[in-house]
Structures are given as structure tokens and as C-alpha cells.
Amino acid sequence: MFGNKYAHVQSLNLLKAMKPRKALSPESPDLYNFYTSSINLNRLANFGLEMMKFLPKLEQLDYACKKFAADDDEAARAIDHRGGPTNVTEEWYDAFTEYGVSLSDAAALQDLRDLFASFDLNNDDSVNSEDQSLANALTDNDGDGRVTNYDTIAWVQDNGIEYDGFETWRDDDVWVHGMQHRTGAFDDASRLAGSGYGAYFSNIDFVAEASEWNHIGIKGKPDTKQTGIIDATVNQAYFIGGMLAATGHDWEDVTTLLSTNPYLAGKSYYQIVMDGSYQHLNEEQLALLVMAMYESRERAWSMMTEVFGPVTSTWDDEAMMPYIGDFIMQSNPYVNHHALAMFPFFLEIQHSVQNRMTAFFEEGESHGWEAAGMDRERFWEFSQYTGRVSYDDAYNDTEGYLDSDESEDATGGLYNYRNDLGSSGDSAYNAMETLIDQWFGATKPERGRPIWESYASDAEKYSDATDGVTGEWVTIPGISVYSNAGGSWHWHDATKAFVSDIDHPAYAWDKKWTSHLYVKDGGEIGEVSTRYGWADVMYELWRQGKISSHINESQYDMPHPQYVVGQFHNLSYNSRMQGEIFANNWGVYAYGLLSKWGLGLDLVGVMERCSANRVATANYKQDKESYEERTDDLEYEEMEEERLAMKQISKAQGQRKAIMKRLEKQGHADKRSEMREMERSAKESAAELRKEAQQSNREHRQLAISRSSKNKKSAQKQKA
């Protein structure tokens, strides 16, 4: 089909010098590590990974893709549960059972049992004494002297409780430690949101300790951190510099405390709270610890703002969407596409992170959506220990946080250190006032900080117009909903929906709206079930321009359709990248763009390199075939020339032999004549030589006589 490119070559040696070689393909980018030369992307990734410090280790390991073990892993632990045995890594199992209630602590064990007894354990639609009996059966199963998460698995199975004790999400929250409200992954709700991201970013240290500010390691080694500008960029105070300076400290004081204090070193913020390590610190050290937590929290929130948009705009799609587009275009996606593929992770884990992070400064034991018995107790203890109750006493819903003079009697670790520094008006005192207000005040809805929904008062913000909330009843076409209108839950067609003027919504990056929606059909007002009809009504309100948040109307039987994850329900892959929802819903838009410019370009790059390799392989194969064909031709030509030459030589040798034979035959007949001729010739030569010798002798004698005569005459003249 193609001409031979070597056809013009006539020399075999020259052809060998032109031997084809396969073209070198450009080195494939590393799709298993986070690597970018962009200082900004490294900074933002490190800021986002500060979230890991607030999470339990069992969750960190799940994100790092270190939870499940292979079947042939000899070190794996097989956990037998109702869904079948599951192999987990030894490291994850240790994290799963990291905390437990000692059998020797009867009061704490009974508190845990009583908590579980408050759930409908036997699934009979009521909480009663039978649930208490089931809860009282909870005890140590593996003989380590504690009741841990592992023990609840056997307890669930042995007592006929209607749950699989190992599932990521357990009904009624029968966890000992390490669980808070979470969601499923955006692209696969069957797994925990964010689970397994470490498989594609093996150098990211998801298991973050409080003292670590750089979470990006070298290739394949998350514990060996990159140095230079990446490390220098994050090892400085971004949000607490003024507080540190005013109280006579610097950034090194914070890092030294976290890395060398025997009660803090090697632990995450979560472990510090669960262990009660903070109780071993003096008031100055406690203040530095909370400053570090505040720095981490603000880094995480600032990253989310830069990448996805301000949390106060999460209910407004048009306001949010430009942020993600600008972030991607400013990040050189054609070069940094794999680094961009990391950022959907932070959006996926927001529900878990926000519920957990809130618990550090919560206002009560039941807040923060804690779903584990020990966590509820330990985090509320920490919040009180640092001064939460005093803050609530000093806070006025109308005037906000009271000034220093009115809160001087407040107590708690942060307040005690504040009082030790001086009095109102002193810079150090005021710096601690700022820390206290910023740390605890994040739960106040009017602050415009990320909070979970229940912090905003339902009665004041989300109920119907008769409760004094201003708003508008919007006429809608009869939409089938399931609501409690009239006092009982039932299906009916709603003809009006109430859009309230919400002053202080519960802002969070994991939500697009509040779950509370009131409708009426005639005169009866009721709240709509989020599972049945909520999304349809919300979509209609958006379509009419009454709300600024686009809601995916294809959701059905979803417990939380107001969450960002709910916007992906029943969406095809293409719908996440184009179409109405992509163009109008900031959550889908952000995730879709990051998928296009992140994972999408990863795949494009792989396909392009595969294509280039195929072309290079095909070209090399064709060149090699042409080379080998021309080599065969030239080798044949050389062989043919050599054959002809040998034939000529052989012919010449034959002719020579024939001549020699002929000469040999003639030689016998003329041998005598030749001998006589040779004798005659020799005699003639000898005679000739004698003549020449005689002539030479005569000439020599004559020359001598002549020379002698001349000498005599000369002598006579001299005498005369």
C-alpha cells in the first residue's frame, strides 16, 4: 500500500546505519499522585486537607483507600456481619476499635446502653422497655475488656436487631465512636462520599496530625513531605497572626506545642478531644491549641470559598457558578488537570466535615449531628471546657456578643486565659475576645458562617405566615405532595407554597436550601415531606423565579433532597456535563466542570497517548518491514554478485588448468630438443661472457699503460 522508503539505498552498510527505531512517546503524567508546579493549587489543596484533622482516623483511612483489604492479604481482618464477611486492613480495624467504653466503668457503659435504648431497636415503630432490654445486652464480645464498634456488630446480629452492624450508615446511630451524619458519593451513592480518593492521590496524607500543615508528600510516600516553597507556603499563620502577636506568641509557638507536647504530638484534633488530652494543658497552651484549630478551620473554609464560592451564596446558583469557572481557568487545566481532579473530593465530604467540625464548638450535646455515643459526650465536654456555656450566657440574640465588661465573670479555659492577660482594652485581652467570639460565634446564623440546618430556629425562620414570618404564598399547579396538612400525614395536591423571607439561613456548602417547605390545599397548612413532593414544589418555585436555587426535580424518596448530593439523583453521566441542571444548578455545575477539566482531561490525555503510541507502533512496524524487505533485497544482490564473481574465478581457474595440461603434454615431446637448446644457449652465453671479460681486461690494461706513460713524462719535466 505504501512505497518502500528505503528503496533508494544501494549500500547494505548505509542501510544498516538507517535501521528504524520506535519513536519515543512523551512521558505519561502521573495519575496516581497529586503533583503540580502551581503554588496556588498546592496551597489550596493543603488548606482543604486541614479538614482531615477534625475527623476520626477510621474516616481518614477510608478516604486514603486504606480500609478494605484484598482476599489474599494475610494481615487482613475479616469482619463477619449480616452482609457477609468483609476483609479490612489491620490499620483500619485498629481505628474502628480505637475508642471504647470500659466494662469497669459501669456508669459510662449504662449511659451508652441508655442512648441506644432511645432508638427503636426492635423496629416495632415505638421506643419501649423491650428496646432497653436489647440495649442492656450490649457487652464486650472480643474479650478486650471494652465495648467498641466491633462489639456492636455481634450485638446487633445476636439479638435480632434489624440492622447490619457494619454498614457505613447504621440506622438509629448505634455507634460507639467515629460516626456523624454523612452522605453517599455523588457518582455512586452506595459508597461513602469521598471514599477511596487516595487510590488516585497516593502521596496525599489523609491521616493528618494536628502538627502537620503540609499534607503533600513525595511520589507514593504521603509521610515524606515535599519541601521548599510548598512547605514554606503553609507553615505560617494566615488567620491567627494578629492574635498570636497580641498575646506575645508567634507561629513557632503553635507548631512547637503541637509537635512536642507529649499529650498532643502525633494526634489529630479528633483524637485530642476523644482522649481528653487538652485537659493536661495549662490555660496558655489550651489557647494556643484552639488558635491552631481556628487556623485550620478558617483555612478549610477559605479554600471552599475560593474554589466554589462564598457559603452565603449557596442558595443562589447564579452567584456561585462564576467562582468555579474562574478557579479552573486560572489553574491552567491543560497542565494541571490531575491536580484539579482532587477538588471534587472536598465538595463530596462537606456534609460529614461540617457535622463533625461543628461539634468542636457546639452549643449542646445533641447538636452537630453526632451519631456515636462516646463522641456526643466527649465533644460536648471539650466545648464546655473551653468556655461555650459562658459564651452563650454572654451572647444576646439582639445585640450579639456582649462587650468585655459584661463578660468578665465568664469562665472556661479561653476566658480564664483572657482574664490572666489583663482587662478590657488591653490588646492581649481583646485578641482573646476576638478568638472566643470567632470560635464559638460561628454557630450563630447571622454570622454567615457554615452551620448545619438546625441552628437556625425553625419556629422563627421556616414556619407558616401565621407565626409572624413574612413571605409570599405562591400559587402552583396542583402538585402531589405528602404533608401533615390538617394534622395527619397524607397525600394531596398542593396549590400554594410559602416562600419565607429568611434573614439567617443555615448556610453550608453541602446544601442548596432549607428542608422546611410549607404548602396548603385550601385552608390547611402543612409541611411537605422531603421524600415525597418537596423537590417538585421547589423546582416549580425556581421555574417561576420565586427562589434562586435550582433543585433537581427528578429526586424521589430521597431523605435530604436539599443537599448538593441530592442534585445528582437520577442524573445520567451526560446530564452532569450538559443540559438544564448542569447550566443552572451550581452543585452539578461545579462537580461537572471539575470532572471535565480534571478527570476528563486525565482520560483525554490517556487516550491521546494511547493513540500516539498506536501510531508510533504502526509507523515503526511499517518501517521495520520496509527495512527488512530492503535488507533482504540488498543481501540477495550481494550474494548474486559474489556468485557471479566466483563463477568467473572458477572459469578462469578451469582455463588455467586446461592450459597447464596442454603445456604438460607438449613438454614431453620437446624435452630433448629443449635440453639441446638450453645447452647451446648456455654455451653461447658463456662464450659471450668470456668475450666481454676479455674486452674489459684489454680496456683495463690499455688504461693502465696510458696512466703510466703520463706519469713518466711528468717526472722528466720536473727533473729538467
XYZ file of C-alpha atoms in Angstrom:
720
model
C 0.000 0.000 0.000
C 2.951 2.319 0.710
C 6.248 2.613 -1.205
C 9.388 1.360 0.453
C 11.137 4.407 1.970
C 14.489 2.618 1.746
C 14.225 1.721 -1.961
C 16.813 4.368 -2.931
C 19.526 2.934 -0.662
C 22.036 0.859 -2.636
C 24.544 0.073 0.126
C 23.863 -2.517 2.775
C 26.224 -0.779 5.196
C 24.433 2.509 4.661
C 21.090 0.786 5.152
C 22.241 -0.685 8.467
C 23.064 2.839 9.634
C 19.445 3.783 8.872
C 17.917 0.972 10.942
C 14.476 2.172 12.186
C 13.777 2.751 15.888
C 10.430 3.209 17.614
C 9.611 6.865 18.247
C 9.888 7.966 21.867
C 6.482 8.798 23.402
C 6.255 11.704 25.853
C 6.297 10.555 29.464
C 2.809 9.937 30.763
C 1.685 12.272 33.548
C 1.439 10.697 36.967
C -2.228 9.915 37.550
C -1.653 8.358 40.959
C -0.130 11.314 42.794
C -1.027 14.934 43.416
C 1.650 16.890 41.619
C 1.595 20.415 40.247
C 4.046 23.270 39.931
C 1.226 25.695 40.757
C 1.909 27.236 44.159
C -1.743 28.247 44.431
C -3.097 24.754 43.794
C -0.687 23.287 46.317
C -1.773 25.893 48.854
C -5.479 25.309 48.265
C -5.102 21.540 48.452
C -3.215 21.847 51.733
C -5.832 24.241 53.075
C -8.619 21.845 52.162
C -6.828 18.896 53.731
C -6.912 20.686 57.084
C -10.416 19.194 57.272
C -8.830 15.803 57.920
C -7.557 16.929 61.321
C -11.129 17.145 62.631
C -12.131 13.625 61.515
C -11.807 10.196 63.150
C -8.977 8.034 61.860
C -11.333 5.365 60.531
C -12.745 8.014 58.189
C -9.312 9.353 57.229
C -8.198 5.831 56.256
C -11.329 5.303 54.195
C -10.528 8.427 52.185
C -6.919 7.243 51.851
C -8.162 3.957 50.312
C -6.781 2.007 53.258
C -9.970 0.474 54.602
C -10.594 -2.659 52.585
C -8.038 -5.448 52.255
C -7.508 -7.929 49.445
C -8.702 -11.503 49.938
C -5.118 -12.804 49.850
C -3.837 -10.282 52.389
C -2.549 -12.358 55.298
C -2.731 -9.346 57.623
C -6.390 -8.638 56.810
C -9.091 -8.785 59.451
C -12.308 -10.490 58.408
C -15.338 -8.812 59.966
C -18.343 -11.107 59.966
C -21.569 -9.164 59.623
C -25.029 -9.673 58.244
C -23.966 -8.587 54.769
C -21.234 -11.220 54.713
C -17.602 -11.249 55.828
C -15.617 -8.201 54.799
C -11.831 -8.030 54.817
C -10.417 -4.832 56.252
C -6.847 -3.753 56.842
C -5.331 -4.164 60.279
C -4.769 -0.415 60.413
C -8.416 0.349 59.741
C -9.594 -2.264 62.230
C -7.449 -0.648 64.916
C -9.028 2.723 64.076
C -12.509 1.145 64.082
C -11.932 -0.079 67.643
C -9.734 2.841 68.771
C -12.167 4.001 71.438
C -14.472 2.008 73.658
C -16.271 2.030 76.980
C -14.520 0.001 79.638
C -16.524 -2.734 81.329
C -15.124 -1.461 84.611
C -16.824 1.908 84.053
C -20.350 0.769 84.796
C -21.865 4.260 84.682
C -20.414 5.083 81.250
C -21.456 1.703 79.888
C -25.000 2.170 81.121
C -25.102 5.657 79.562
C -24.183 4.104 76.233
C -26.823 1.409 76.615
C -29.444 4.008 77.570
C -28.573 6.049 74.488
C -29.080 3.027 72.254
C -32.305 2.215 74.131
C -33.711 5.554 72.977
C -33.898 4.109 69.444
C -36.473 1.706 68.058
C -34.091 -1.245 68.137
C -36.703 -3.936 67.504
C -38.310 -1.966 64.682
C -41.824 -2.072 66.153
C -42.456 1.650 65.488
C -42.128 2.580 69.148
C -39.471 3.006 71.817
C -40.270 0.879 74.859
C -38.889 -1.396 77.544
C -38.027 -4.070 75.015
C -35.593 -1.669 73.385
C -33.997 -1.139 76.810
C -33.669 -4.879 77.254
C -31.968 -5.200 73.904
C -29.632 -2.334 74.736
C -28.712 -3.873 78.082
C -27.453 -6.957 76.223
C -24.635 -4.912 74.711
C -21.324 -6.088 76.180
C -17.721 -6.971 75.353
C -17.596 -9.618 72.643
C -13.914 -9.942 71.761
C -12.522 -10.110 75.273
C -10.531 -6.856 75.327
C -12.435 -5.511 78.316
C -14.166 -2.754 76.345
C -17.328 -2.225 74.334
C -16.246 -0.975 70.911
C -17.739 -0.621 67.463
C -16.729 -4.203 66.765
C -18.796 -5.458 69.708
C -21.930 -3.751 68.431
C -21.786 -5.907 65.275
C -22.194 -9.138 67.201
C -24.746 -7.481 69.491
C -26.894 -6.474 66.514
C -26.769 -9.945 64.992
C -27.173 -11.971 68.177
C -30.185 -10.007 69.376
C -32.157 -9.818 66.150
C -31.802 -6.061 65.823
C -32.836 -5.007 62.343
C -29.505 -3.547 61.256
C -26.313 -4.689 59.669
C -23.893 -3.573 62.330
C -21.070 -2.976 59.871
C -22.769 -0.796 57.293
C -21.265 2.647 56.685
C -24.533 4.186 57.722
C -26.371 2.474 60.578
C -29.979 3.183 61.374
C -30.510 4.881 64.731
C -26.791 5.562 65.066
C -25.726 2.516 67.108
C -22.059 3.515 67.003
C -19.675 3.704 69.926
C -17.393 6.265 68.283
C -16.419 7.859 64.985
C -19.749 8.393 63.228
C -21.589 11.545 62.276
C -24.098 12.311 59.542
C -22.590 11.611 56.124
C -23.796 11.138 52.588
C -23.127 8.777 49.739
C -20.811 9.616 46.873
C -22.147 11.904 44.163
C -21.401 9.392 41.415
C -22.161 6.218 43.407
C -24.363 6.590 46.455
C -23.603 3.004 47.516
C -20.237 4.122 48.905
C -19.348 6.837 51.372
C -18.791 10.246 49.813
C -15.067 10.707 49.243
C -14.217 7.077 49.893
C -11.106 5.786 48.126
C -9.777 9.080 46.728
C -6.326 8.087 47.935
C -6.129 5.499 45.167
C -5.515 8.351 42.714
C -3.525 10.578 45.072
C -1.203 8.182 46.859
C 1.115 10.966 48.059
C -1.642 12.816 49.927
C -1.513 12.354 53.690
C -5.177 11.944 54.591
C -4.233 10.750 58.085
C -3.417 14.262 59.240
C -1.984 15.104 62.633
C -2.582 18.416 64.388
C 1.063 19.461 63.941
C 1.089 18.872 60.170
C 0.351 21.798 57.864
C 1.802 20.326 54.687
C -0.144 17.239 53.639
C 1.501 16.618 50.252
C 4.240 14.004 50.168
C 6.659 12.875 47.516
C 5.626 10.306 44.923
C 3.814 7.416 46.586
C 5.026 8.426 50.073
C 2.500 10.582 51.934
C 4.579 10.585 55.121
C 7.656 12.059 53.393
C 6.518 15.613 52.775
C 7.591 17.803 49.895
C 9.811 20.651 50.983
C 10.750 24.049 49.582
C 8.099 26.524 48.527
C 5.223 24.063 49.111
C 6.164 23.622 52.746
C 7.074 27.263 53.302
C 3.768 28.471 51.886
C 1.684 26.672 54.503
C 3.985 26.952 57.511
C 2.914 30.411 58.541
C -0.092 31.992 60.217
C -2.814 33.152 57.841
C -5.687 33.799 60.254
C -4.231 33.958 63.760
C -1.143 36.113 63.231
C -2.668 39.129 64.967
C -3.933 37.065 67.905
C -0.537 35.457 68.358
C 1.350 38.737 68.251
C -1.035 40.441 70.663
C -0.699 37.640 73.204
C 3.101 37.514 72.937
C 3.361 34.437 70.727
C 4.337 33.527 67.196
C 3.700 30.714 64.722
C 6.613 28.664 66.036
C 4.974 28.551 69.459
C 1.943 26.855 67.901
C 3.915 24.319 65.869
C 6.244 23.510 68.767
C 3.336 22.875 71.136
C 1.540 20.569 68.719
C 4.638 18.595 67.734
C 6.457 18.241 71.073
C 3.855 18.268 73.827
C 3.540 14.618 74.947
C -0.248 14.853 75.146
C -0.673 16.342 71.655
C 2.152 15.033 69.473
C 1.110 12.575 66.802
C -2.628 13.154 67.299
C -5.369 14.736 65.239
C -7.756 17.273 66.712
C -10.356 14.497 66.897
C -8.041 12.283 68.949
C -7.036 15.160 71.226
C -10.708 15.687 72.125
C -11.596 11.998 72.406
C -8.522 11.267 74.566
C -9.152 14.277 76.775
C -5.550 15.323 76.074
C -6.474 19.012 76.259
C -7.186 18.649 79.982
C -3.439 18.182 80.590
C -2.644 21.628 79.153
C -2.356 24.861 81.052
C -4.613 27.746 80.020
C -1.988 29.326 77.769
C -1.395 26.034 75.945
C -5.145 25.471 75.621
C -5.497 28.889 73.996
C -2.737 28.039 71.502
C -4.460 24.719 70.727
C -7.768 26.452 69.985
C -5.931 29.041 67.878
C -4.484 26.164 65.848
C -7.958 24.646 65.440
C -9.286 28.046 64.399
C -6.462 28.436 61.859
C -7.263 25.006 60.400
C -10.997 25.690 60.265
C -10.517 29.020 58.530
C -8.060 27.555 56.028
C -10.589 24.908 55.077
C -13.408 27.438 54.737
C -11.273 29.880 52.769
C -10.374 27.123 50.297
C -14.042 26.289 49.787
C -14.795 29.973 49.227
C -12.015 30.451 46.665
C -12.902 27.321 44.717
C -16.686 27.009 44.996
C -17.883 30.435 46.140
C -18.963 32.077 49.426
C -21.120 29.979 51.710
C -23.606 32.850 51.961
C -24.376 32.412 48.251
C -25.025 28.675 48.254
C -28.738 29.372 47.863
C -28.091 31.424 44.745
C -26.905 29.473 41.705
C -26.077 32.500 39.553
C -23.912 33.975 42.305
C -21.979 30.740 42.886
C -21.314 29.471 39.369
C -18.707 32.053 38.249
C -16.350 31.096 41.084
C -15.707 27.549 39.959
C -15.277 28.617 36.331
C -12.746 31.297 37.252
C -10.855 28.911 39.533
C -10.475 26.314 36.794
C -9.436 28.736 34.074
C -6.886 30.389 36.368
C -5.384 26.999 37.230
C -4.062 26.154 33.741
C -6.184 22.992 33.430
C -4.371 21.682 30.349
C -1.291 21.245 32.542
C -2.821 20.748 35.988
C -5.843 18.620 35.161
C -4.958 15.779 37.540
C -4.426 18.243 40.381
C -7.890 19.686 39.643
C -9.326 16.162 39.870
C -8.595 16.328 43.613
C -11.023 19.153 44.361
C -14.381 17.367 43.912
C -13.321 15.419 46.998
C -13.733 18.494 49.185
C -17.257 19.109 47.931
C -18.233 15.464 48.454
C -17.129 15.329 52.091
C -18.710 18.629 53.177
C -21.709 17.055 54.889
C -19.501 14.846 57.016
C -16.923 17.557 57.718
C -19.440 20.225 58.655
C -21.330 17.979 61.034
C -18.098 16.877 62.678
C -16.387 20.270 62.762
C -19.408 21.945 64.351
C -19.146 19.539 67.279
C -15.858 21.153 68.386
C -17.612 24.411 69.284
C -21.225 23.263 69.509
C -23.805 24.644 71.900
C -25.175 21.350 73.196
C -24.600 17.617 73.375
C -27.180 16.793 70.707
C -26.009 19.375 68.199
C -23.652 18.781 65.320
C -25.425 15.603 64.236
C -23.116 13.414 66.262
C -24.101 9.809 65.699
C -21.870 7.978 68.200
C -22.338 7.682 71.942
C -18.809 8.487 73.133
C -18.400 11.340 70.651
C -21.518 13.108 71.856
C -20.183 13.124 75.402
C -16.520 13.912 74.704
C -17.076 16.776 72.273
C -19.645 18.476 74.465
C -17.157 18.197 77.337
C -14.497 19.913 75.212
C -16.869 22.664 74.131
C -17.817 23.366 77.746
C -14.214 23.126 78.951
C -13.103 25.829 76.548
C -15.964 28.185 77.509
C -19.029 27.505 75.362
C -21.569 27.896 78.162
C -20.083 31.223 79.204
C -20.187 32.392 75.615
C -23.874 31.534 75.333
C -24.527 33.434 78.571
C -22.694 36.472 77.204
C -24.456 36.399 73.847
C -27.579 38.412 73.189
C -29.665 37.495 70.147
C -30.378 41.172 69.542
C -27.075 42.814 70.390
C -24.758 39.942 69.605
C -21.734 39.086 71.718
C -21.617 41.371 74.735
C -18.600 43.572 75.286
C -15.775 42.598 77.573
C -17.039 44.376 80.679
C -20.236 42.357 80.693
C -18.459 39.008 80.250
C -15.589 39.394 82.705
C -17.143 36.867 85.076
C -17.284 34.227 82.347
C -15.289 31.069 82.951
C -13.814 28.317 80.849
C -10.311 27.749 79.524
C -10.297 30.541 76.950
C -11.936 33.023 79.303
C -9.533 32.170 82.109
C -6.536 32.862 79.907
C -8.143 36.056 78.657
C -8.572 37.284 82.211
C -4.955 36.421 83.027
C -3.760 38.670 80.192
C -5.232 41.873 81.584
C -8.502 43.708 81.333
C -10.825 45.154 78.742
C -8.989 47.418 76.359
C -5.661 45.630 76.571
C -4.527 44.306 73.207
C -3.905 40.793 74.514
C -7.278 40.738 76.284
C -9.037 41.969 73.161
C -7.239 39.399 70.998
C -8.645 36.614 73.160
C -12.089 38.226 72.980
C -11.825 38.050 69.197
C -10.785 34.404 69.294
C -13.643 33.484 71.643
C -16.242 35.265 69.539
C -14.941 33.940 66.236
C -14.548 30.382 67.538
C -17.923 29.933 69.226
C -19.804 32.549 67.207
C -19.600 30.507 64.011
C -22.783 28.721 65.142
C -24.790 31.929 65.034
C -26.855 32.037 61.811
C -26.468 35.787 61.332
C -22.677 35.411 61.175
C -22.893 33.956 57.675
C -20.630 31.039 58.578
C -21.085 27.394 57.595
C -23.509 25.788 60.046
C -25.866 22.870 59.959
C -29.506 23.491 59.493
C -30.993 23.109 62.940
C -29.033 26.037 64.343
C -31.478 28.323 62.576
C -34.717 28.380 64.546
C -37.475 26.503 62.758
C -40.179 28.473 64.541
C -38.714 31.825 63.636
C -37.387 31.201 60.162
C -39.258 28.445 58.381
C -42.832 28.145 59.612
C -46.010 29.473 58.058
C -47.159 33.077 57.807
C -49.372 32.808 60.891
C -46.213 32.582 63.043
C -45.258 36.098 62.071
C -42.769 35.186 59.361
C -43.009 37.467 56.374
C -43.130 35.920 52.961
C -45.316 35.107 49.999
C -47.818 32.371 49.219
C -47.122 31.354 45.646
C -49.756 29.693 43.513
C -48.566 26.432 41.993
C -50.287 23.918 39.759
C -51.675 21.104 41.853
C -48.534 19.163 42.770
C -48.893 15.856 44.551
C -47.151 16.022 47.949
C -47.051 14.099 51.187
C -47.606 16.570 54.036
C -49.070 16.894 57.519
C -51.687 19.461 56.477
C -54.681 19.092 58.729
C -52.678 17.340 61.434
C -52.003 13.974 59.823
C -49.623 12.861 57.100
C -51.315 12.130 53.805
C -51.075 12.628 50.049
C -52.829 15.592 48.489
C -52.430 18.138 45.711
C -50.805 21.364 46.928
C -51.988 24.545 45.228
C -49.904 27.087 47.165
C -46.389 27.089 48.594
C -44.929 29.527 51.102
C -41.642 31.308 50.335
C -40.478 32.995 53.535
C -38.159 35.962 53.877
C -35.325 34.122 55.575
C -32.913 36.511 57.259
C -30.486 33.953 58.632
C -30.482 30.766 56.609
C -28.400 27.775 57.638
C -25.547 28.252 55.249
C -23.374 25.296 54.234
C -21.598 24.117 51.102
C -23.438 20.812 51.328
C -26.895 22.401 50.978
C -28.843 24.396 48.424
C -31.896 25.220 50.543
C -33.604 24.510 53.823
C -35.583 21.310 54.127
C -38.606 23.151 55.524
C -41.332 23.798 52.975
C -44.928 24.689 53.778
C -47.857 24.236 51.422
C -51.593 24.338 51.571
C -54.528 22.964 49.701
C -57.410 25.206 50.580
C -57.053 26.415 54.161
C -54.959 23.647 55.700
C -51.235 24.347 56.070
C -48.711 21.563 56.322
C -45.027 20.828 55.989
C -44.029 18.726 52.986
C -42.074 15.526 53.430
C -38.673 15.946 51.831
C -39.019 12.477 50.343
C -42.302 12.941 48.527
C -43.152 16.089 46.599
C -40.608 18.505 48.098
C -38.332 18.563 45.037
C -41.270 19.004 42.644
C -42.576 22.042 44.517
C -39.127 23.574 44.860
C -38.450 23.154 41.150
C -41.732 24.887 40.355
C -40.828 27.801 42.648
C -37.488 28.115 40.875
C -39.173 27.951 37.482
C -41.425 30.839 38.484
C -38.423 32.848 39.685
C -39.565 32.850 43.312
C -36.372 31.261 44.637
C -32.823 31.463 43.278
C -31.886 27.857 43.900
C -32.424 25.273 41.176
C -33.500 21.917 42.612
C -33.280 18.627 40.741
C -36.936 17.657 40.362
C -36.145 14.039 39.444
C -35.452 13.206 43.095
C -37.879 10.801 44.713
C -37.728 9.053 48.060
C -34.564 10.963 48.909
C -34.243 11.794 52.629
C -32.322 15.035 52.009
C -33.119 16.436 48.556
C -31.907 19.877 49.647
C -28.313 18.625 49.875
C -25.905 19.060 46.994
C -25.561 15.281 46.726
C -29.296 15.052 46.062
C -28.890 17.122 42.912
C -27.187 14.143 41.269
C -30.008 11.708 41.962
C -31.279 10.028 38.795
C -28.871 12.033 36.626
C -27.161 10.381 33.690
C -23.452 10.899 33.151
C -24.137 13.286 30.275
C -26.625 15.296 32.359
C -23.832 16.064 34.783
C -21.874 17.707 31.973
C -24.581 19.432 29.961
C -28.257 20.301 29.907
C -30.604 22.247 32.166
C -29.378 21.021 35.538
C -25.722 21.499 34.652
C -26.380 25.007 33.378
C -28.492 26.143 36.342
C -27.508 24.177 39.438
C -24.203 25.320 40.971
C -23.512 21.982 42.652
C -23.858 19.990 39.445
C -22.069 22.718 37.510
C -19.084 22.715 39.876
C -18.795 18.955 40.000
C -19.325 18.675 36.253
C -16.697 21.289 35.388
C -14.151 19.744 37.723
C -14.903 16.365 36.198
C -14.461 17.740 32.682
C -11.233 19.617 33.346
C -9.906 17.187 35.916
C -10.717 13.533 35.391
C -11.966 14.284 31.879
C -8.627 15.663 30.717
C -6.900 12.824 32.545
C -8.830 10.408 30.347
C -8.292 12.505 27.221
C -4.581 12.574 27.918
C -4.503 8.811 28.371
C -6.410 8.298 25.135
C -4.162 10.724 23.242
C -1.054 8.955 24.478
C -2.565 5.597 23.617
C -3.360 6.908 20.143
C 0.150 8.338 19.734
C 1.622 5.036 20.858
C -0.547 3.164 18.376
C 0.567 5.480 15.552
C 4.199 5.190 16.609
C 3.879 1.420 16.801
C 2.232 1.240 13.379
C 4.871 3.505 11.811
C 7.660 1.525 13.417
C 6.130 -1.719 12.225
C 5.870 -0.412 8.650
C 9.422 0.998 8.716
C 10.740 -2.236 10.122
C 9.015 -4.258 7.420
C 10.376 -1.914 4.705
C 13.839 -2.056 6.241
C 13.805 -5.824 6.448
C 12.493 -6.068 2.876
C 15.224 -3.772 1.518
C 17.842 -5.583 3.613
C 16.766 -8.877 2.057
C 16.985 -7.308 -1.412
C 20.489 -5.891 -0.902
C 21.742 -9.075 0.719
C 20.415 -11.045 -2.263
C 22.101 -8.649 -4.680
C 25.426 -9.010 -2.855
C 25.091 -12.775 -2.866
C 24.304 -12.736 -6.576
C 27.315 -10.539 -7.340
C 29.522 -12.811 -5.259
C 28.137 -15.854 -7.049
C 28.939 -14.353 -10.444
C 32.408 -13.364 -9.292
C 33.071 -16.852 -8.030
C 31.807 -18.212 -11.286
C 34.320 -16.031 -13.211
C 37.098 -17.109 -10.888
C 36.152 -20.724 -11.315
C 36.078 -20.295 -15.089
C 39.497 -18.640 -15.076
C 40.871 -21.406 -12.914
C 39.488 -24.000 -15.321
C 41.087 -22.241 -18.263
C 44.425 -22.129 -16.427
C 44.234 -25.835 -15.666
C 43.481 -26.584 -19.324
C 46.460 -24.554 -20.437
C 48.692 -26.284 -17.942
C 47.545 -29.677 -19.111
C 48.149 -28.715 -22.702
C 51.585 -27.412 -21.841
C 52.311 -30.556 -19.930
C 51.504 -32.735 -22.939
C 53.714 -30.662 -25.250
C 56.570 -30.672 -22.750
C 57.291 -34.472 -23.073
C 57.771 -34.334 -26.913
C 60.147 -31.426 -26.918
C 62.143 -32.285 -23.852
C 65.351 -33.456 -25.690
C 65.215 -30.644 -28.190
C 64.713 -28.223 -25.330
C 67.676 -29.618 -23.459
C 69.899 -29.311 -26.511
C 68.655 -25.770 -26.996
C 69.348 -24.973 -23.401
C 72.911 -26.402 -23.676
C 73.553 -24.401 -26.832
C 72.184 -21.287 -25.256
C 74.327 -21.781 -22.197
C 77.462 -22.230 -24.311
C 76.661 -19.104 -26.261
C 76.107 -17.203 -23.027
C 79.398 -18.440 -21.646
C 81.245 -17.505 -24.826
C 79.684 -14.085 -24.749
C 80.699 -13.597 -21.159
C 84.290 -14.616 -21.972
C 84.393 -12.121 -24.791
C 83.066 -9.388 -22.521
C 85.628 -10.265 -19.872
C 88.482 -10.291 -22.390
C 87.390 -6.924 -23.776
C 87.184 -5.496 -20.295
C 90.601 -6.748 -19.456
C 92.104 -5.222 -22.592
C 90.461 -1.895 -21.805
C 91.794 -2.009 -18.269
C 95.365 -2.807 -19.436
C 95.312 -0.006 -22.001
C 94.082 2.427 -19.345
C 96.879 1.382 -17.005
C 99.566 1.748 -19.753
C 98.295 5.169 -20.644
C 98.308 6.299 -16.998
C 101.930 5.009 -16.585
C 103.183 6.855 -19.704
C 101.688 10.105 -18.450
C 103.404 9.700 -15.140
C 106.890 9.159 -16.776
C 106.544 12.300 -18.915
C 105.595 14.339 -15.907
C 108.596 13.148 -13.946
C 111.017 14.007 -16.775
C 109.658 17.541 -16.962
C 110.172 18.013 -13.277
C 113.772 16.852 -13.461
C 114.538 19.127 -16.409
